[in-house]
Amino acid sequence: MLLEFGSLGRVLAASPARLRQVVPNAPLVVSHLSDTRTAMMEAFRSELSSRPLVSSWNDLLEYLMADMALLLNERVRVLHLNTRNLLIRDEVMSEGTIDQAAFYVREIVRRALELGSASIVVAHNHPSGSPEPSRADIDLTRRLKHGCDAVGVRLFDHVIVAAEGHASFRARGLL
């Protein structure tokens, strides 16, 4: 498996379907790896839910890196926060291809209103390995910020994670 995936992180990031392709005669191994990943991510998630996100920013980045940095396709997720910056919900909004994922401002804003979110953090990954924002990432983030501002939801940050690290739009002055 390590030969096929290149690292333990990539083994854990692989989908059960992909694991079954690599080890077709070992369903128990696939099940254990999948369960291990689920337990690990749930532990991260419960830690994030217990305290304000602002005070646990590094934990959030570790969580996002563990969950998304090594994925082979782009994924967009939104973390919804209440007025105390506690996590209300963490949702995957879309799964894409190797170089793009659908990112609909209207749907993200609608969902934030449904959940009563005071603010949101949007995160997506770059399977290329580089966390550098593309022109499309920057433009979409500006549109999302305008949409959020119009309805009183704060876009706290947009974070891109990749194998080489992460990029925060807020830290880069892009929000």
PDB file of C-alpha atoms in Angstrom:
ATOM      1  CA  MET A   1       0.000   0.000   0.000  1.00  0.00           C
ATOM      2  CA  LEU A   2       2.781   2.416   0.845  1.00  0.00           C
ATOM      3  CA  LEU A   3       4.320   1.759  -2.546  1.00  0.00           C
ATOM      4  CA  GLU A   4       1.029   2.541  -4.257  1.00  0.00           C
ATOM      5  CA  PHE A   5       0.085   5.630  -2.229  1.00  0.00           C
ATOM      6  CA  GLY A   6       3.514   6.984  -1.313  1.00  0.00           C
ATOM      7  CA  SER A   7       2.886   7.730   2.372  1.00  0.00           C
ATOM      8  CA  LEU A   8       0.808   6.685   5.354  1.00  0.00           C
ATOM      9  CA  GLY A   9      -1.051  10.000   5.117  1.00  0.00           C
ATOM     10  CA  ARG A  10      -2.121   9.225   1.559  1.00  0.00           C
ATOM     11  CA  VAL A  11      -3.202   5.716   2.610  1.00  0.00           C
ATOM     12  CA  LEU A  12      -5.446   7.225   5.296  1.00  0.00           C
ATOM     13  CA  ALA A  13      -6.732   9.884   2.871  1.00  0.00           C
ATOM     14  CA  ALA A  14      -7.715   7.276   0.273  1.00  0.00           C
ATOM     15  CA  SER A  15     -11.369   6.426  -0.156  1.00  0.00           C
ATOM     16  CA  PRO A  16     -12.542   2.925   0.778  1.00  0.00           C
ATOM     17  CA  ALA A  17     -13.224   2.263  -2.919  1.00  0.00           C
ATOM     18  CA  ARG A  18      -9.641   3.172  -3.831  1.00  0.00           C
ATOM     19  CA  LEU A  19      -8.269   1.054  -0.968  1.00  0.00           C
ATOM     20  CA  ARG A  20     -10.315  -1.921  -2.207  1.00  0.00           C
ATOM     21  CA  GLN A  21      -8.714  -1.520  -5.645  1.00  0.00           C
ATOM     22  CA  VAL A  22      -5.240  -1.713  -4.141  1.00  0.00           C
ATOM     23  CA  VAL A  23      -5.958  -4.513  -1.645  1.00  0.00           C
ATOM     24  CA  PRO A  24      -8.964  -6.316  -3.145  1.00  0.00           C
ATOM     25  CA  ASN A  25      -8.625  -9.438  -0.986  1.00  0.00           C
ATOM     26  CA  ALA A  26      -8.332  -7.680   2.365  1.00  0.00           C
ATOM     27  CA  PRO A  27     -11.715  -6.173   3.280  1.00  0.00           C
ATOM     28  CA  LEU A  28     -10.793  -6.172   6.967  1.00  0.00           C
ATOM     29  CA  VAL A  29      -7.727  -4.009   6.273  1.00  0.00           C
ATOM     30  CA  VAL A  30      -9.866  -1.562   4.284  1.00  0.00           C
ATOM     31  CA  SER A  31     -12.432  -1.480   7.076  1.00  0.00           C
ATOM     32  CA  HIS A  32      -9.806  -0.886   9.779  1.00  0.00           C
ATOM     33  CA  LEU A  33      -8.119   1.902   7.811  1.00  0.00           C
ATOM     34  CA  SER A  34     -11.450   3.563   7.118  1.00  0.00           C
ATOM     35  CA  ASP A  35     -12.485   3.271  10.779  1.00  0.00           C
ATOM     36  CA  THR A  36      -9.116   4.662  11.917  1.00  0.00           C
ATOM     37  CA  ARG A  37      -9.515   7.703   9.684  1.00  0.00           C
ATOM     38  CA  THR A  38     -13.099   8.257  10.861  1.00  0.00           C
ATOM     39  CA  ALA A  39     -12.064   8.060  14.527  1.00  0.00           C
ATOM     40  CA  MET A  40      -9.108  10.386  13.988  1.00  0.00           C
ATOM     41  CA  MET A  41     -11.242  13.009  12.243  1.00  0.00           C
ATOM     42  CA  GLU A  42     -13.974  12.754  14.887  1.00  0.00           C
ATOM     43  CA  ALA A  43     -11.383  13.358  17.612  1.00  0.00           C
ATOM     44  CA  PHE A  44     -10.195  16.484  15.770  1.00  0.00           C
ATOM     45  CA  ARG A  45     -13.793  17.651  15.250  1.00  0.00           C
ATOM     46  CA  SER A  46     -14.775  17.216  18.899  1.00  0.00           C
ATOM     47  CA  GLU A  47     -11.718  19.195  20.012  1.00  0.00           C
ATOM     48  CA  LEU A  48     -12.689  22.027  17.662  1.00  0.00           C
ATOM     49  CA  SER A  49     -16.281  22.051  18.886  1.00  0.00           C
ATOM     50  CA  SER A  50     -15.333  22.485  22.527  1.00  0.00           C
ATOM     51  CA  ARG A  51     -13.707  25.933  22.358  1.00  0.00           C
ATOM     52  CA  PRO A  52     -13.840  29.109  20.255  1.00  0.00           C
ATOM     53  CA  LEU A  53     -12.288  28.632  16.851  1.00  0.00           C
ATOM     54  CA  VAL A  54     -10.266  31.827  17.164  1.00  0.00           C
ATOM     55  CA  SER A  55      -8.395  30.418  20.169  1.00  0.00           C
ATOM     56  CA  SER A  56      -7.836  27.072  18.457  1.00  0.00           C
ATOM     57  CA  TRP A  57      -6.815  28.264  14.988  1.00  0.00           C
ATOM     58  CA  ASN A  58      -3.781  25.974  14.827  1.00  0.00           C
ATOM     59  CA  ASP A  59      -5.998  23.016  15.732  1.00  0.00           C
ATOM     60  CA  LEU A  60      -8.330  23.972  12.890  1.00  0.00           C
ATOM     61  CA  LEU A  61      -5.434  24.097  10.443  1.00  0.00           C
ATOM     62  CA  GLU A  62      -4.203  20.682  11.645  1.00  0.00           C
ATOM     63  CA  TYR A  63      -7.716  19.281  11.217  1.00  0.00           C
ATOM     64  CA  LEU A  64      -8.073  20.684   7.698  1.00  0.00           C
ATOM     65  CA  MET A  65      -4.595  19.497   6.728  1.00  0.00           C
ATOM     66  CA  ALA A  66      -5.286  15.997   8.080  1.00  0.00           C
ATOM     67  CA  ASP A  67      -8.619  15.768   6.306  1.00  0.00           C
ATOM     68  CA  MET A  68      -7.968  17.462   2.983  1.00  0.00           C
ATOM     69  CA  ALA A  69      -4.305  18.147   2.177  1.00  0.00           C
ATOM     70  CA  LEU A  70      -3.598  14.799   0.533  1.00  0.00           C
ATOM     71  CA  LEU A  71      -6.886  14.257  -1.295  1.00  0.00           C
ATOM     72  CA  LEU A  72      -6.625  13.524  -5.004  1.00  0.00           C
ATOM     73  CA  ASN A  73      -9.649  15.679  -5.876  1.00  0.00           C
ATOM     74  CA  GLU A  74     -10.695  19.121  -4.715  1.00  0.00           C
ATOM     75  CA  ARG A  75     -13.154  19.368  -1.848  1.00  0.00           C
ATOM     76  CA  VAL A  76     -14.924  22.481  -0.556  1.00  0.00           C
ATOM     77  CA  ARG A  77     -16.077  22.569   3.052  1.00  0.00           C
ATOM     78  CA  VAL A  78     -17.708  25.231   5.185  1.00  0.00           C
ATOM     79  CA  LEU A  79     -17.356  25.515   8.947  1.00  0.00           C
ATOM     80  CA  HIS A  80     -20.306  27.362  10.489  1.00  0.00           C
ATOM     81  CA  LEU A  81     -19.708  29.318  13.705  1.00  0.00           C
ATOM     82  CA  ASN A  82     -22.027  30.891  16.260  1.00  0.00           C
ATOM     83  CA  THR A  83     -21.614  34.339  17.847  1.00  0.00           C
ATOM     84  CA  ARG A  84     -19.030  32.925  20.298  1.00  0.00           C
ATOM     85  CA  ASN A  85     -17.025  31.424  17.399  1.00  0.00           C
ATOM     86  CA  LEU A  86     -17.957  27.887  18.446  1.00  0.00           C
ATOM     87  CA  LEU A  87     -18.390  25.352  15.680  1.00  0.00           C
ATOM     88  CA  ILE A  88     -22.052  24.757  14.816  1.00  0.00           C
ATOM     89  CA  ARG A  89     -21.491  22.514  11.828  1.00  0.00           C
ATOM     90  CA  ASP A  90     -18.702  21.353   9.523  1.00  0.00           C
ATOM     91  CA  GLU A  91     -20.033  20.447   6.097  1.00  0.00           C
ATOM     92  CA  VAL A  92     -18.527  19.293   2.844  1.00  0.00           C
ATOM     93  CA  MET A  93     -20.266  21.450   0.244  1.00  0.00           C
ATOM     94  CA  SER A  94     -18.832  19.802  -2.844  1.00  0.00           C
ATOM     95  CA  GLU A  95     -16.372  17.304  -4.237  1.00  0.00           C
ATOM     96  CA  GLY A  96     -14.686  18.100  -7.512  1.00  0.00           C
ATOM     97  CA  THR A  97     -11.988  16.939  -9.856  1.00  0.00           C
ATOM     98  CA  ILE A  98      -8.217  17.089  -9.691  1.00  0.00           C
ATOM     99  CA  ASP A  99      -8.177  20.825 -10.435  1.00  0.00           C
ATOM    100  CA  GLN A 100     -11.578  22.303  -9.578  1.00  0.00           C
ATOM    101  CA  ALA A 101     -14.641  22.017  -7.375  1.00  0.00           C
ATOM    102  CA  ALA A 102     -18.010  23.731  -7.599  1.00  0.00           C
ATOM    103  CA  PHE A 103     -18.271  26.663  -5.231  1.00  0.00           C
ATOM    104  CA  TYR A 104     -21.671  28.363  -5.234  1.00  0.00           C
ATOM    105  CA  VAL A 105     -21.950  31.597  -3.275  1.00  0.00           C
ATOM    106  CA  ARG A 106     -25.743  31.368  -3.175  1.00  0.00           C
ATOM    107  CA  GLU A 107     -25.702  27.855  -1.647  1.00  0.00           C
ATOM    108  CA  ILE A 108     -23.081  28.697   0.960  1.00  0.00           C
ATOM    109  CA  VAL A 109     -24.924  31.851   2.049  1.00  0.00           C
ATOM    110  CA  ARG A 110     -28.298  30.056   2.054  1.00  0.00           C
ATOM    111  CA  ARG A 111     -26.919  27.288   4.262  1.00  0.00           C
ATOM    112  CA  ALA A 112     -25.298  29.783   6.647  1.00  0.00           C
ATOM    113  CA  LEU A 113     -28.684  31.472   7.083  1.00  0.00           C
ATOM    114  CA  GLU A 114     -30.453  28.128   7.612  1.00  0.00           C
ATOM    115  CA  LEU A 115     -28.030  27.229  10.399  1.00  0.00           C
ATOM    116  CA  GLY A 116     -28.052  30.691  11.964  1.00  0.00           C
ATOM    117  CA  SER A 117     -24.313  31.065  11.429  1.00  0.00           C
ATOM    118  CA  ALA A 118     -22.760  34.293  12.694  1.00  0.00           C
ATOM    119  CA  SER A 119     -19.658  33.587  10.630  1.00  0.00           C
ATOM    120  CA  ILE A 120     -18.158  30.946   8.377  1.00  0.00           C
ATOM    121  CA  VAL A 121     -14.770  29.607   7.405  1.00  0.00           C
ATOM    122  CA  VAL A 122     -14.514  28.209   3.893  1.00  0.00           C
ATOM    123  CA  ALA A 123     -11.771  25.717   3.157  1.00  0.00           C
ATOM    124  CA  HIS A 124     -10.730  23.822   0.088  1.00  0.00           C
ATOM    125  CA  ASN A 125      -7.726  21.830  -0.983  1.00  0.00           C
ATOM    126  CA  HIS A 126      -5.336  21.925  -3.925  1.00  0.00           C
ATOM    127  CA  PRO A 127      -4.362  18.393  -4.990  1.00  0.00           C
ATOM    128  CA  SER A 128      -1.425  19.907  -6.913  1.00  0.00           C
ATOM    129  CA  GLY A 129       0.362  20.299  -3.579  1.00  0.00           C
ATOM    130  CA  SER A 130       0.651  24.100  -3.692  1.00  0.00           C
ATOM    131  CA  PRO A 131      -1.624  26.153  -1.427  1.00  0.00           C
ATOM    132  CA  GLU A 132      -1.211  29.310  -3.516  1.00  0.00           C
ATOM    133  CA  PRO A 133      -4.606  30.881  -4.327  1.00  0.00           C
ATOM    134  CA  SER A 134      -5.484  31.011  -8.006  1.00  0.00           C
ATOM    135  CA  ARG A 135      -7.074  34.055  -9.637  1.00  0.00           C
ATOM    136  CA  ALA A 136     -10.375  32.126  -9.636  1.00  0.00           C
ATOM    137  CA  ASP A 137      -9.988  31.412  -5.885  1.00  0.00           C
ATOM    138  CA  ILE A 138      -9.477  35.114  -5.188  1.00  0.00           C
ATOM    139  CA  ASP A 139     -12.401  36.222  -7.375  1.00  0.00           C
ATOM    140  CA  LEU A 140     -14.771  33.666  -5.873  1.00  0.00           C
ATOM    141  CA  THR A 141     -13.761  34.630  -2.350  1.00  0.00           C
ATOM    142  CA  ARG A 142     -14.512  38.285  -3.087  1.00  0.00           C
ATOM    143  CA  ARG A 143     -17.946  37.327  -4.420  1.00  0.00           C
ATOM    144  CA  LEU A 144     -18.573  35.161  -1.360  1.00  0.00           C
ATOM    145  CA  LYS A 145     -17.542  37.999   0.965  1.00  0.00           C
ATOM    146  CA  HIS A 146     -20.003  40.353  -0.766  1.00  0.00           C
ATOM    147  CA  GLY A 147     -22.764  37.737  -0.480  1.00  0.00           C
ATOM    148  CA  CYS A 148     -22.045  37.158   3.204  1.00  0.00           C
ATOM    149  CA  ASP A 149     -21.827  40.883   3.951  1.00  0.00           C
ATOM    150  CA  ALA A 150     -25.215  41.435   2.289  1.00  0.00           C
ATOM    151  CA  VAL A 151     -26.946  39.125   4.788  1.00  0.00           C
ATOM    152  CA  GLY A 152     -24.901  39.836   7.908  1.00  0.00           C
ATOM    153  CA  VAL A 153     -22.781  36.682   7.970  1.00  0.00           C
ATOM    154  CA  ARG A 154     -19.055  37.240   8.477  1.00  0.00           C
ATOM    155  CA  LEU A 155     -16.663  35.423   6.166  1.00  0.00           C
ATOM    156  CA  PHE A 156     -14.040  34.783   8.834  1.00  0.00           C
ATOM    157  CA  ASP A 157     -11.531  33.228   6.444  1.00  0.00           C
ATOM    158  CA  HIS A 158     -10.987  31.162   3.346  1.00  0.00           C
ATOM    159  CA  VAL A 159      -8.215  28.623   3.811  1.00  0.00           C
ATOM    160  CA  ILE A 160      -6.542  26.572   1.102  1.00  0.00           C
ATOM    161  CA  VAL A 161      -4.737  23.440   2.247  1.00  0.00           C
ATOM    162  CA  ALA A 162      -2.314  21.324   0.261  1.00  0.00           C
ATOM    163  CA  ALA A 163       0.551  18.907   0.794  1.00  0.00           C
ATOM    164  CA  GLU A 164       2.998  21.842   0.928  1.00  0.00           C
ATOM    165  CA  GLY A 165       1.069  23.766   3.599  1.00  0.00           C
ATOM    166  CA  HIS A 166      -1.844  26.164   3.828  1.00  0.00           C
ATOM    167  CA  ALA A 167      -2.825  29.694   2.772  1.00  0.00           C
ATOM    168  CA  SER A 168      -5.177  31.950   4.733  1.00  0.00           C
ATOM    169  CA  PHE A 169      -6.918  34.680   2.754  1.00  0.00           C
ATOM    170  CA  ARG A 170      -7.300  36.738   5.949  1.00  0.00           C
ATOM    171  CA  ALA A 171      -3.592  36.462   6.814  1.00  0.00           C
ATOM    172  CA  ARG A 172      -2.697  37.504   3.264  1.00  0.00           C
ATOM    173  CA  GLY A 173      -4.950  40.558   3.382  1.00  0.00           C
ATOM    174  CA  LEU A 174      -7.290  39.165   0.730  1.00  0.00           C
ATOM    175  CA  LEU A 175     -10.434  39.530   2.887  1.00  0.00           C
TER     176      LEU A 175
END
